[in-house]
Coordinates of C-alpha atoms and ligand atoms in Angstrom, one line a residue:
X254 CA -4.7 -27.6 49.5
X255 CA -5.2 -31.6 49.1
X256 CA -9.1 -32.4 48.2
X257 CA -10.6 -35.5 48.4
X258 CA -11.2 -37.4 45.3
X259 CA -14.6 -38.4 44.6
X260 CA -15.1 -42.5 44.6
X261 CA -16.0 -42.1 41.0
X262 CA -12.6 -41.9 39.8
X263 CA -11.1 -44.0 42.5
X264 CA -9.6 -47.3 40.5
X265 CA -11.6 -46.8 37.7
X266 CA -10.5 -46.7 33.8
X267 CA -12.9 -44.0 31.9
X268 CA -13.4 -44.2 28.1
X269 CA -13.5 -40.9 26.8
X270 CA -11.6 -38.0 25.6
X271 CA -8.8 -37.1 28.7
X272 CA -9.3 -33.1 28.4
X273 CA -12.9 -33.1 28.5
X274 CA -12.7 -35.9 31.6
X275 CA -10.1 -34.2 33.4
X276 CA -12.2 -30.6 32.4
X277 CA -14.8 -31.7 35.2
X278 CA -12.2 -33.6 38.1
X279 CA -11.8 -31.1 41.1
X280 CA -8.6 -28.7 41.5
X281 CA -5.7 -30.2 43.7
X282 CA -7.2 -33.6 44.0
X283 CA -4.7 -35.9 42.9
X284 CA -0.7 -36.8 43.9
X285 CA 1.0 -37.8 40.5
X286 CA -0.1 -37.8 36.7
X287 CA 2.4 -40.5 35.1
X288 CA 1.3 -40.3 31.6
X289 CA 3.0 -41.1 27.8
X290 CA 0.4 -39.1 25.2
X291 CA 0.5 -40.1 21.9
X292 CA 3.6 -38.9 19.7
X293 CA 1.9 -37.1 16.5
X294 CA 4.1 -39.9 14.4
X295 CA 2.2 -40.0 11.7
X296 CA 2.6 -35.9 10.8
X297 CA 6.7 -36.7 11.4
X298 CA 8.9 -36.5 8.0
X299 CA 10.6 -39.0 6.1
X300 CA 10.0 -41.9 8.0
X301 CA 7.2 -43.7 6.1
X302 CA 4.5 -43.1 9.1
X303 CA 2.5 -40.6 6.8
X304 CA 1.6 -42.6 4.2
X305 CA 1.0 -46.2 5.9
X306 CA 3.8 -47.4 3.5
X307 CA 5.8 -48.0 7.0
X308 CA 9.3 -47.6 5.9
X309 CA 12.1 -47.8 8.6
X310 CA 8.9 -48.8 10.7
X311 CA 7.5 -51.4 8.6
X312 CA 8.8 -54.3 11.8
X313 CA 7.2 -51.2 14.4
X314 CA 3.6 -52.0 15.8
X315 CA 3.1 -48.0 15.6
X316 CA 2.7 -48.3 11.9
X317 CA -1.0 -49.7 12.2
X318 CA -1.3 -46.7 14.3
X319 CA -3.5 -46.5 17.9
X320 CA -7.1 -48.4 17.3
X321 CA -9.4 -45.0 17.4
X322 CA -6.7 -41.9 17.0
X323 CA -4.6 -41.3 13.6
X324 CA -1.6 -39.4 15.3
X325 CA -1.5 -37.1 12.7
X326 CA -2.0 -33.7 13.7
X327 CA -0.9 -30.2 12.3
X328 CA 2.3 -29.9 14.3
X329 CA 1.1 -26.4 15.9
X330 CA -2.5 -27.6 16.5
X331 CA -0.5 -31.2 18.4
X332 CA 2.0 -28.7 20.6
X333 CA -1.0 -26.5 21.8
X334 CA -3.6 -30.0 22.5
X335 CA -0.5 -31.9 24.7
X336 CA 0.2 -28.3 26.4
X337 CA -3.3 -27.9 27.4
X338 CA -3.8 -31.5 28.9
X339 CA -0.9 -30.7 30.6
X340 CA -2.1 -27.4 31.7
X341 CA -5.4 -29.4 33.3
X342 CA -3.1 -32.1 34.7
X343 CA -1.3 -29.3 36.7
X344 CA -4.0 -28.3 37.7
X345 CA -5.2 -31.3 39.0
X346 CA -2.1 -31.3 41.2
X347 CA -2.0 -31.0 45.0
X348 CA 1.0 -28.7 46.3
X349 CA 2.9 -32.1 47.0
X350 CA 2.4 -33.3 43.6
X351 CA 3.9 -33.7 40.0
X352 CA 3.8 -34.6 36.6
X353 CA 5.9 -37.6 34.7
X354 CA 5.6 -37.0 31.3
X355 CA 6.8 -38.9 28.9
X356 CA 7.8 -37.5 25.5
X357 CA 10.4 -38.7 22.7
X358 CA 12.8 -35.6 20.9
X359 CA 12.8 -36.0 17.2
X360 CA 14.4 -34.8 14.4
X361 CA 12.1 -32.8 11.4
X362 CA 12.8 -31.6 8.2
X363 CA 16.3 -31.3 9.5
X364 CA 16.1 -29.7 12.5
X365 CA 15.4 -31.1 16.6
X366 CA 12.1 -30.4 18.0
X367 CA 12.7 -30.7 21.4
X368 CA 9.1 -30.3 22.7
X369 CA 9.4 -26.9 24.5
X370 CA 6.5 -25.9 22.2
X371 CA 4.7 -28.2 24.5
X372 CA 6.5 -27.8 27.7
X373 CA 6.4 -23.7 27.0
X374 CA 5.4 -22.1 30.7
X375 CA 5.1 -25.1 32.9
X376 CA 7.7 -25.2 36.0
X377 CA 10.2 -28.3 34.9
X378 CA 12.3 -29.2 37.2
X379 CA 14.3 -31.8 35.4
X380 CA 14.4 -34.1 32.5
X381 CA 15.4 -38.1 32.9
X382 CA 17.1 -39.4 30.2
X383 CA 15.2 -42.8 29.2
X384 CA 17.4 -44.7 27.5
X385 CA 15.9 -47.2 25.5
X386 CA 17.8 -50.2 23.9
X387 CA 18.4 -49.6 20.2
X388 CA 16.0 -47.1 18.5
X389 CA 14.3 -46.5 14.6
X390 CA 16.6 -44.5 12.1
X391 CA 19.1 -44.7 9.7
X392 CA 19.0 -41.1 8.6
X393 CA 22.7 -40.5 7.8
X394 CA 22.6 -36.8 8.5
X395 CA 22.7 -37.6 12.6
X396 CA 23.0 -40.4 14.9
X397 CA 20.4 -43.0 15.6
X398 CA 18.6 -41.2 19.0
X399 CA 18.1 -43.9 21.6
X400 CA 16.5 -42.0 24.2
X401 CA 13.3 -40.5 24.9
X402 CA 12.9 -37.9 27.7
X403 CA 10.5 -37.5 31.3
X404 CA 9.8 -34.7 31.9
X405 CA 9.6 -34.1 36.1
X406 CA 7.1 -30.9 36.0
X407 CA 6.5 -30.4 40.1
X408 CA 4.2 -28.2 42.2
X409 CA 6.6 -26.5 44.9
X410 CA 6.3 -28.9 47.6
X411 CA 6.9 -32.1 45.4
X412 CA 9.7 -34.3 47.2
X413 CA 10.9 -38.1 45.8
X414 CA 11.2 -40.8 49.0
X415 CA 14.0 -41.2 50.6
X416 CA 16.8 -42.8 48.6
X417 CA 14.9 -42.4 45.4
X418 CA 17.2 -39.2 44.4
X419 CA 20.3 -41.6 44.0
X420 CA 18.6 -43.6 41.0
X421 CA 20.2 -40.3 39.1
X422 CA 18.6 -39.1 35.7
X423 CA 19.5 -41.4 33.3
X424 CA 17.4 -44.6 33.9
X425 CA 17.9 -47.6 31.5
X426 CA 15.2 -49.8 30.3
X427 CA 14.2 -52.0 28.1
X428 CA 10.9 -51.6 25.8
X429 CA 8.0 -53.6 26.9
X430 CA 7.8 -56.6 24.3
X431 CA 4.9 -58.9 26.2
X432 CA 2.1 -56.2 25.5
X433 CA 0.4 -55.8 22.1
X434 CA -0.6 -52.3 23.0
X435 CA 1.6 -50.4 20.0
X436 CA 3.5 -48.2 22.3
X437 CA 3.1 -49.8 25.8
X438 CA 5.4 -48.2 28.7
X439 CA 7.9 -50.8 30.3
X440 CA 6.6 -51.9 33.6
X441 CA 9.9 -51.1 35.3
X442 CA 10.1 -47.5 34.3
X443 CA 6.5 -46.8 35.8
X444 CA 7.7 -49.0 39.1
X445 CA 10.6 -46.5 39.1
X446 CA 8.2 -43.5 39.1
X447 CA 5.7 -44.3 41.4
X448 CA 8.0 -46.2 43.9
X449 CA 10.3 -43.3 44.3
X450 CA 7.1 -41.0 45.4
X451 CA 4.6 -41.4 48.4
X452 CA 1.7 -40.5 45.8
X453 CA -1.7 -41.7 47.1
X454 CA -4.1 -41.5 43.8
X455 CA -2.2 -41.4 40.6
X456 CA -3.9 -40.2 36.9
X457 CA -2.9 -41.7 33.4
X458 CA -4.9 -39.4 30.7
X459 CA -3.8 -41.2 28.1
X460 CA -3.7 -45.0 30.1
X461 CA -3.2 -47.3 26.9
X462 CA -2.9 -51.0 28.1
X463 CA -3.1 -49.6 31.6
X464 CA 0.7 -50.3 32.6
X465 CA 0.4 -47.2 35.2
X466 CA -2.7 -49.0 36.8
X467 CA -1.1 -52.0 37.4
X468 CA 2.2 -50.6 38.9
X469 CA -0.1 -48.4 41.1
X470 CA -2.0 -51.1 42.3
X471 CA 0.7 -53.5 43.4
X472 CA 2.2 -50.6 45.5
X473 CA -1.3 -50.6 46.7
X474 CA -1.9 -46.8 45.7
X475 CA -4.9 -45.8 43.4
X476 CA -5.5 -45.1 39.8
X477 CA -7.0 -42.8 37.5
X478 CA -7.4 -44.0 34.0
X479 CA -8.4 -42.2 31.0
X480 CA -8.4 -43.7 27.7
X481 CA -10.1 -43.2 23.9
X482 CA -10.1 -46.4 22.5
X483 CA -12.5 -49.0 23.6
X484 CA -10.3 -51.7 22.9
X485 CA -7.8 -50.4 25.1
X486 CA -9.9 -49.5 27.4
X487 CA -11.0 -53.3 28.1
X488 CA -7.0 -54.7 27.3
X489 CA -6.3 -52.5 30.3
X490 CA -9.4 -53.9 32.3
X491 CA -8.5 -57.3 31.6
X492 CA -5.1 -56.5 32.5
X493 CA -6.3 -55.1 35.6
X494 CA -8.0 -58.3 36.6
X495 CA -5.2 -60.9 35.7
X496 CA -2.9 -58.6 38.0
X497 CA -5.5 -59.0 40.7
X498 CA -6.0 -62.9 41.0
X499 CA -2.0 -63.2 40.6
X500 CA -1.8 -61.2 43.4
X501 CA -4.5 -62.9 45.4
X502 CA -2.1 -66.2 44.7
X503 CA 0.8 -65.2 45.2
X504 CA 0.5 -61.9 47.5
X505 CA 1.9 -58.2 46.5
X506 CA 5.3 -59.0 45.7
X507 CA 7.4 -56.2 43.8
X508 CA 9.4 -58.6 41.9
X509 CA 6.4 -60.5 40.4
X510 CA 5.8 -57.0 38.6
X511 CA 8.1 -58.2 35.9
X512 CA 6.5 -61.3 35.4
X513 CA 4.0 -60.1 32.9
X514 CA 2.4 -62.8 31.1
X515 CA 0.8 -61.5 28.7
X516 CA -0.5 -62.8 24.9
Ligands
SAM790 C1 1.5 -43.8 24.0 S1 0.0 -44.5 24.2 C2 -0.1 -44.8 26.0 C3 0.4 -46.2 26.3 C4 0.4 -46.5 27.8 N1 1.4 -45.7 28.5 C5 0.6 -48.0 28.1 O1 1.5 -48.3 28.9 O2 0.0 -48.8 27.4 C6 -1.1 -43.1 24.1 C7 -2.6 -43.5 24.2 O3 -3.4 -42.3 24.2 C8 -4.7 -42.7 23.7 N2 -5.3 -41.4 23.3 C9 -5.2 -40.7 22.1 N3 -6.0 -39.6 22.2 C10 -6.6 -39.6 23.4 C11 -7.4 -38.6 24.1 N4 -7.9 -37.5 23.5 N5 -7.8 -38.9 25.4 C12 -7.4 -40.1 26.0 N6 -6.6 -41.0 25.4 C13 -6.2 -40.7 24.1 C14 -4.3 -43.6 22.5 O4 -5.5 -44.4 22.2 C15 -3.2 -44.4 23.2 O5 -3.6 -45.6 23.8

């Protein structure tokens, strides 16, 4: 059943850790999560991420890592932390709702990990391909993986808008380049999501530059944000803002959403 969402959380972005801030948000009282958590890149083999050398990342922003999380977990300890955010985000849930979550497929120490350590028991319903342009790897022993994965984890009732079901499940976009959060989501792939559902109050847990708050509030929906760093915490703010007045000047139109001046 669909509970009201206390005014608290309504358009606000909340520093702090997103399990123990979701921990105390009521069952069912949300439409969508739309989230990207971090990747655990720094505990990943052979790319130069573990040591801060950079390697094959040395031109990535990732290798100066997020501002207040190392991403570098044990890999079992990582797999159980994203399954039990994702656990609370299901819970969150109405019976209408769903879960976008965004996770990238990686080779190590030879062999795929393809995230269904994380995934385990939770009801997916489909994975969209992202595919990105290009990609990070010259590891002769496969090909250079260009695509990262979303994975659509529903409760029963979860339907897309009409028409939104022939956008198919490979979408193609570009990484965001006008954002110096280190692994911002492109503005076009969180239009996608949250045009394509009639969502009311959407959560980010892990809300970065605030690229989901944005999107939501030019389709004039509400956001959730939840975010560790400070620093993004206020990027996304200020993000927030500049979003506003443009839209006060030049009124809510979709296009405009890919007109992101930012830095
Ligand atoms: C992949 S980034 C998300 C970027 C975001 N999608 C955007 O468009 O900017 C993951 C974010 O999770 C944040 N983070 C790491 N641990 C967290 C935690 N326990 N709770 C909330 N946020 C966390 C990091 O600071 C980082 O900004």
């Amino acid at each position: 059943m669909k509970k009201i969402l206390d005014n608290k959380y309504i358009n606000k972005i909340i520093n702090g850790d997103c399990l123990s801030v979701m921990s105390e948000m009521p069952d069912e009282s949300l439409d969508l999560v739309v989230t990207s958590p971090p990747y655990n890149l720094k505990n990943s083999t052979g790319n130069g991420m573990k040591d801060g050398r950079g390697g094959k990342w040395s031109g990535a922003a990732l290798v100066n890592g997020y501002s207040h999380y190392n991403d570098n977990m044990p890999h079992n300890e990582y797999a159980n932390w994203q399954h039990n955010c994702l656990r609370e985000m299901y819970r969150l849930i109405n019976d209408e709702g769903a879960i976008f979550y965004n996770h990238k497929w990686r080779v190590q120490d030879g062999l795929l990990q393809d995230r269904q350590d994380i995934i385990r028991d939770l009801p997916v319903r489909q994975i969209i391909i992202w595919r990105r342009k290009g990609g990070i790897n010259f590891n002769p022993g496969y090909f250079l993986p260009t695509y990262e994965v979303i994975y659509l984890i529903p409760k029963p009732n979860f339907k897309l808008v009409q028409k939104a079901n022939a956008f198919g499940d490979v979408w193609e976009f570009k990484q965001e380049m006008k954002n110096s959060h280190p692994a911002p989501f492109p503005v076009a792939l969180i239009d996608r999501i949250i045009s394509s559902t009639t969502a009311k109050n959407i959560l980010d847990p892990f809300m970065g530059s605030g690229t989901t708050a944005v999107v939501a509030m030019w389709h004039k929906r509400n956001y959730v944000g939840i975010e560790l760093s400070p620093d993004y915490c206020l990027m996304a703010e200020q993000r927030i803002e500049r979003n506003k007045k443009q839209s006060e000047l030049i009124g809510l139109k979709p296009l405009t959403l890919f007109q992101e001046t930012e830095k």
